[in-house]
Structure formats: structure tokens, C-alpha cells
């Protein structure tokens, strides 16, 4: 190959590589967006990915026990019948390594890797109005330019490591679950401290406890959890899945949350107390996120929610033998499922082990990290390893850590200073041709992610196809459409109990200083899909298209 050829295909600091569409991130969203734009529309599309491989959130989240809470037959793409028929999941919930195998299979099957630039972290994206192009810069100083910029950066990809004084003096090792070393961590014989009891911490603690010398869990907010009841899938179930894709997808597309189960039509007080108890028992035995679907009003009516909350608190008291530990674990201050409800494998049972202790940070807040461990207001806990299961700067974090500037140099960070504002969760006024897959203001984390990802990718792809058909080069949300959507997002959240969990990451409350705005759209995925379809059918109502 002669060098002039290399120069035309590789970006360098003084030469921008040019394409029709740039996609940031090679997880579920970016991979499908590449396939859709490249193979359906024939665009020159490129993906820029910080990691060494595909997988996005799953590439980074390799912590012990990492497993998806969505059932495997629903946690996959539905766009290809052949792909649906050839892939076979092994367990009820896919573990992280199996999801990585799946995504690599998809990437290889559709020849995606040749158009993904790995080890390429985007640091800036500036819109050049005169050229109608996005100019993108990477950490290594490479430059790219494209007419369309599509962020596929995930909702949970910016690790939140709390600024606890003394961390830099800690003599042991520390890890955030979302930046886990590929080679794993050897816990044997070690004294481990885990901070955080969200979905991640609840998955990790039993696995760490089984491997470590001793585990101390530092809990700030007590949490509900329902058993996942993970099992290997039977041949019969695998056959059912292969036969029934259309029906399964129909259910997933018809529900508010994109899962393959139907929410009961009955309300909590339509049945007697005994019947309610029996229904909750059956749901507990079945396990999984479906527990939420036992009654249709659990997230709308506090009294209904209280019945589920009390059932779950009682389960904790029954499982955990030490009454003091059980009291700390069951002292939950928010409605059930108002924060993302975790599901687990032996989480509460883990506190019955001799090598596990629980520290209640409400009673004894952390003062600092010392060279030897964690010091609270009541004493010091000696540790060799600290695991931060402290979550993410969710939804806006992954976008705002890129220096995104729209028309007239307007920074996205300034536009969103008081919280995210956009139209349909897809576009921000002042940022033409920028699309945000599963952005704040869309159902995203309130939905089974592949479902909302596919809907966004297909909507964006259809939109770009429409623009090309019409000879349009630019699309931008109207400010008034954006204002209307912000109101709709607030209205939808206020119609539920979700905003009542004051410390929830849905509200940005887990990151000190972050504006408290309810970020995902709580109006339900099926309803949201109809809104997006109607907008497109009316010639992209609320957007300005220009040539
Ligand atoms: P989450 O759900 O945000 O949980 C983080 C946990 O870490 C939660 O218990 C937090 O307590 C705790 N936390 C955060 N900062 C601190 C500090 N400074 N001190 C003590 N404890 C702290 O993140 P996950 O990774 O578990 O789950 C994220 C999503 O991934 C999940 O919802 C699924 O969708 C998959 P808090 O509740 O804020 O008091």
C-alpha cells in the first residue's frame, strides 16, 4: 500500500477524516446505528469507540456478578429474523461474558468492526454552520468531520467515584464496578469494603463475599430487592423462543417498559389482603422485574405501593437472621420501584455469612478514607480493597463530558446548566443534525434498553432517509417544541411515584451539584413510540428541515 492511500483513509491531527455520519460509541446503540445507516441507506458511517472492543456499557462493567436484569430472550436485537433464530441464550438472564459474546457475534456477522475506530475517545464535537458539518476531535488529536453526529454513548457509562477525602492515601487497591480490570480482581483472603447497594452492589456483594476473606458493605440507602431466580434455559424454552419471536416482540412493544411480560390489569385493592399476599408470594417465587407487574397501580398509587413495600420489607426480616442487620436493610425510605428496583441472587442471604458485615452510613457517615481502610464517625474499618459500587453520572454525564458545541459556539453544558432540555430526547434546539440515542427525555433506563435503542435508531435512520429524499441537509428541533417536550417529561414523571425517591439517579441526586431534574421519560415506551411515529408522519413536526 502506498502512503498516499494511507493518508486518505486515516485521520491525522492536520487532516480530518470525512464521512456522512459519525456515531460515538460501539455498544448496542452504535452498532445498530452503523448497520442501519451504512447497510440500509448506503451512507459512509463511522463509529468512534473509546474501548478496545464492542460492547459499550458491558465492555466496561465486568464486576463480579455482572448480569443483565432483563431476561435474555428480550435482551437482544429484533431487527434481524436470522439473528434472532441463530442465537441461543444459555440462562434466564444473560451474564456479562455472554452479552459480550453476543455483541461480538453481531459485530462479526454484519461486518461492523471494519467501520469502528477502537481506542478512540471523542473529546470535542463542534458544529460548523457554514459547512453544515460536525467537526470531531479525539483524545489523541485525530479529527473527523461529518454531516450527522449521533451519540450512542449509553446512559450509564460515566463512573461516579465519590470524592471522599483520603482516597489517594489508601494503601490498598480500589476499583469502580463500571471500570473493572479485564484480568479480574483476586479477593482471596482479602478484607474488602464495598460502598453502594444499588443494582450493581446487590449483584456484586454475594460473589465478593464468597471469594473474599471478609466483606464489609457500607450502605447509605437501604434498597428493595426481589430474587432474580436465574436458571439455565431448558431446551423447551429455547424452542418456544425460536418459534415465538413475533408474539414475544408484540408483547415487548405493547408495554410501557419493553419487557416480555404483561402488566396486570388489576389494582392492588381490587383483591382481598389474603389474595394480595398470595399474588405477591407467587411473584416473589417467579422472581425478576416482573414483580412490579403484579398490580397496575404500584407506581401510581402510594397506598398500593405500600402493600408491595411492606411485603418486601418482611421478606428481608425473614431472610436475615441478625435482627439489627435486618432492621438496617429493611429501613427503606422510598416507594418500591421509585428507584430502579434491583433483582438479586442470594443478596440478603449473604448477610447470614460469618464473613460479612453491614455498616449503616446514615448512623455513621464516612469521615474519610485512611491508608488502612474507611473511617466513619464511629470507628475505622481496616480494608485491603475498596469496591465502589457507587453508580454513574447517569444519562447527561456521558454527553457532557464531551465538549459539544452547536450553532454560534453554544456549549451543550451551558444549554443544560439547569438540567437536560431537548425534544423527544432526540435533539436539542441549536444543535442541528445532532441526534442523541436514548438521551435524557426519552424512556431509556425506564425501558428494556434494546427496545428503546432499536426504536431510536430506526427513527433516526428513517428521518435521515426522509431528509435525503426531500433534498434536505439540516434538521433542528424548534425551541418551542423543546419547551413543550420538557413539560411533557415533567408531567409524565409527576403522574408517578418516581420523583418521590429523592436520592435517585433518575433525578441526578446521586452526583453532588448535579441539577435535580427527572431525566427519563416516564410516559411509557409504547406511548412514546406513538408520539415519535406521529411526529414523523406529520413531516417531522416540531423540527425545522432546511437545505
Ligand atoms: P446506583 O443505582 O446509582 O447505586 C449506587 C449506590 O451507591 C447507591 O446505593 C448509592 O447510595 C451509593 N452511593 C453513591 N455515592 C455514595 C457515597 N458517596 N457514599 C455512600 N454511598 C454512595 O448504581 P448501580 O451501579 O448500582 O446501578 C446503576 C444501574 O445499572 C441500575 O439502576 C440498573 O439500571 C443497571 P444512595 O442510594 O445514592 O444513597
Coordinates of C-alpha atoms in Angstrom, one line a residue, residues 250-449:
X250 CA -45.5 -7.9 20.2
X251 CA -45.8 -8.0 24.0
X252 CA -42.5 -6.1 24.4
X253 CA -43.6 -3.4 22.0
X254 CA -47.0 -3.1 23.7
X255 CA -45.9 -2.5 27.2
X256 CA -44.6 0.7 28.9
X257 CA -41.3 -0.9 29.9
X258 CA -40.3 -3.1 26.8
X259 CA -40.2 -6.3 28.8
X260 CA -41.7 -9.6 27.6
X261 CA -44.4 -9.7 30.3
X262 CA -47.7 -8.0 30.6
X263 CA -48.6 -5.7 33.5
X264 CA -51.7 -7.0 35.3
X265 CA -54.9 -5.0 34.8
X266 CA -56.0 -5.4 38.4
X267 CA -55.2 -2.8 41.0
X268 CA -53.8 -3.7 44.5
X269 CA -57.1 -3.0 46.3
X270 CA -59.2 -4.9 43.8
X271 CA -58.4 -8.1 45.7
X272 CA -58.5 -9.0 49.4
X273 CA -55.5 -8.8 51.7
X274 CA -55.1 -12.6 51.5
X275 CA -55.3 -12.7 47.7
X276 CA -52.8 -9.8 47.5
X277 CA -50.4 -11.7 49.7
X278 CA -50.7 -14.8 47.6
X279 CA -50.1 -12.9 44.4
X280 CA -47.0 -11.3 45.9
X281 CA -45.8 -14.7 47.1
X282 CA -46.2 -16.1 43.6
X283 CA -44.4 -13.1 42.0
X284 CA -41.6 -13.5 44.6
X285 CA -41.2 -17.2 43.7
X286 CA -41.2 -16.4 40.0
X287 CA -38.6 -13.7 40.6
X288 CA -37.3 -10.8 38.5
X289 CA -38.5 -7.4 37.4
X290 CA -41.9 -8.8 36.8
X291 CA -42.7 -8.4 40.5
X292 CA -43.6 -4.8 39.5
X293 CA -46.3 -6.0 37.2
X294 CA -48.3 -7.7 39.9
X295 CA -50.7 -4.8 40.0
X296 CA -51.1 -2.0 37.5
X297 CA -51.1 0.8 40.1
X298 CA -47.9 0.1 42.0
X299 CA -46.1 3.1 40.6
X300 CA -49.1 5.4 40.6
X301 CA -50.8 5.0 44.0
X302 CA -48.8 5.3 47.2
X303 CA -51.2 3.1 49.2
X304 CA -51.0 0.3 46.6
X305 CA -47.2 0.7 46.6
X306 CA -47.1 0.4 50.4
X307 CA -48.5 -3.1 50.2
X308 CA -45.7 -4.3 47.9
X309 CA -43.1 -2.3 50.0
X310 CA -44.3 -4.0 53.2
X311 CA -44.3 -7.4 51.7
X312 CA -40.6 -6.9 50.6
X313 CA -39.5 -5.5 53.9
X314 CA -41.0 -8.5 55.6
X315 CA -39.0 -10.8 53.3
X316 CA -35.8 -9.1 54.4
X317 CA -36.7 -9.6 58.0
X318 CA -37.5 -13.3 57.4
X319 CA -34.3 -13.9 55.5
X320 CA -31.7 -12.0 57.5
X321 CA -31.1 -13.7 60.9
X322 CA -29.5 -10.9 62.8
X323 CA -32.3 -8.6 63.8
X324 CA -30.1 -5.5 63.9
X325 CA -28.8 -6.1 60.4
X326 CA -32.3 -6.9 59.1
X327 CA -33.5 -3.6 60.6
X328 CA -30.9 -1.6 58.8
X329 CA -31.5 -3.4 55.5
X330 CA -35.3 -3.0 55.7
X331 CA -35.3 0.6 56.8
X332 CA -36.2 1.7 53.3
X333 CA -37.3 5.3 52.8
X334 CA -38.8 5.4 49.3
X335 CA -41.6 3.7 47.5
X336 CA -40.9 0.3 45.8
X337 CA -39.5 0.8 42.3
X338 CA -39.3 4.5 42.6
X339 CA -35.6 3.9 42.3
X340 CA -34.6 1.3 39.8
X341 CA -35.6 -2.0 41.5
X342 CA -32.7 -4.4 41.8
X343 CA -33.0 -8.2 41.4
X344 CA -30.6 -10.5 43.1
X345 CA -29.1 -13.9 43.7
X346 CA -28.8 -14.5 47.4
X347 CA -28.2 -10.9 48.3
X348 CA -30.0 -10.7 51.7
X349 CA -28.8 -14.3 52.4
X350 CA -25.3 -13.0 52.1
X351 CA -25.7 -11.2 55.4
X352 CA -26.1 -14.5 57.2
X353 CA -22.5 -15.4 56.3
X354 CA -19.9 -15.1 59.1
X355 CA -17.5 -13.1 56.9
X356 CA -20.0 -10.3 56.0
X357 CA -20.8 -7.2 58.0
X358 CA -23.1 -4.2 57.2
X359 CA -22.3 -0.6 58.2
X360 CA -25.2 1.9 58.2
X361 CA -23.9 5.1 56.8
X362 CA -27.0 7.0 57.9
X363 CA -26.0 6.3 61.5
X364 CA -22.2 6.6 61.0
X365 CA -21.3 8.6 57.8
X366 CA -17.9 8.1 56.3
X367 CA -15.4 10.7 57.5
X368 CA -12.5 9.8 55.3
X369 CA -10.5 7.0 53.8
X370 CA -7.3 6.3 55.6
X371 CA -4.2 4.4 54.4
X372 CA -5.6 1.3 56.2
X373 CA -9.3 1.5 55.4
X374 CA -12.5 3.5 55.9
X375 CA -13.2 5.7 58.9
X376 CA -16.7 6.6 59.8
X377 CA -17.9 8.8 62.7
X378 CA -17.9 5.7 64.9
X379 CA -14.7 4.0 64.1
X380 CA -12.2 2.6 61.5
X381 CA -12.8 -0.4 59.3
X382 CA -9.5 -2.0 58.2
X383 CA -9.5 -2.9 54.5
X384 CA -7.2 -4.3 51.7
X385 CA -9.6 -3.5 48.8
X386 CA -12.4 -0.9 48.4
X387 CA -15.0 -1.5 45.7
X388 CA -17.0 1.5 44.7
X389 CA -20.5 0.3 43.5
X390 CA -21.5 3.9 43.5
X391 CA -23.2 4.1 40.1
X392 CA -22.9 6.7 37.4
X393 CA -23.2 10.3 36.4
X394 CA -26.2 8.9 34.5
X395 CA -27.7 10.0 31.2
X396 CA -26.3 13.5 30.9
X397 CA -22.8 12.6 32.2
X398 CA -21.6 10.7 29.1
X399 CA -22.8 13.6 26.8
X400 CA -21.5 16.5 28.9
X401 CA -18.0 15.1 29.3
X402 CA -17.6 15.7 25.6
X403 CA -17.2 19.4 24.7
X404 CA -20.3 19.6 22.4
X405 CA -20.9 23.0 20.8
X406 CA -23.8 23.8 18.5
X407 CA -24.6 26.8 16.4
X408 CA -22.8 30.1 17.4
X409 CA -20.5 28.1 19.6
X410 CA -23.2 27.4 22.1
X411 CA -22.0 24.7 24.6
X412 CA -24.3 21.9 25.5
X413 CA -23.1 22.2 29.0
X414 CA -24.5 25.7 29.1
X415 CA -27.7 24.8 27.4
X416 CA -28.2 22.1 30.0
X417 CA -26.9 24.0 33.0
X418 CA -30.2 23.7 34.8
X419 CA -30.8 20.2 33.6
X420 CA -31.3 18.5 30.2
X421 CA -33.7 20.1 27.8
X422 CA -34.5 18.6 24.4
X423 CA -37.2 17.5 22.0
X424 CA -38.3 13.8 22.3
X425 CA -35.0 13.0 24.0
X426 CA -33.5 13.1 20.4
X427 CA -32.5 16.6 19.5
X428 CA -31.6 19.9 21.2
X429 CA -32.5 23.2 19.7
X430 CA -29.4 25.0 18.5
X431 CA -27.6 21.7 17.7
X432 CA -28.5 20.8 14.1
X433 CA -28.1 17.2 12.8
X434 CA -27.1 16.0 16.3
X435 CA -29.1 13.0 17.5
X436 CA -28.8 11.5 21.0
X437 CA -29.8 7.8 21.1
X438 CA -31.6 7.1 24.5
X439 CA -30.9 10.7 25.5
X440 CA -32.5 12.2 28.6
X441 CA -36.2 12.9 27.9
X442 CA -36.6 9.5 26.3
X443 CA -37.8 6.3 28.1
X444 CA -34.3 4.8 28.0
X445 CA -33.5 3.5 31.5
X446 CA -37.2 3.0 32.3
X447 CA -37.4 0.5 29.5
X448 CA -35.7 -2.7 28.5
X449 CA -32.8 -1.0 26.7

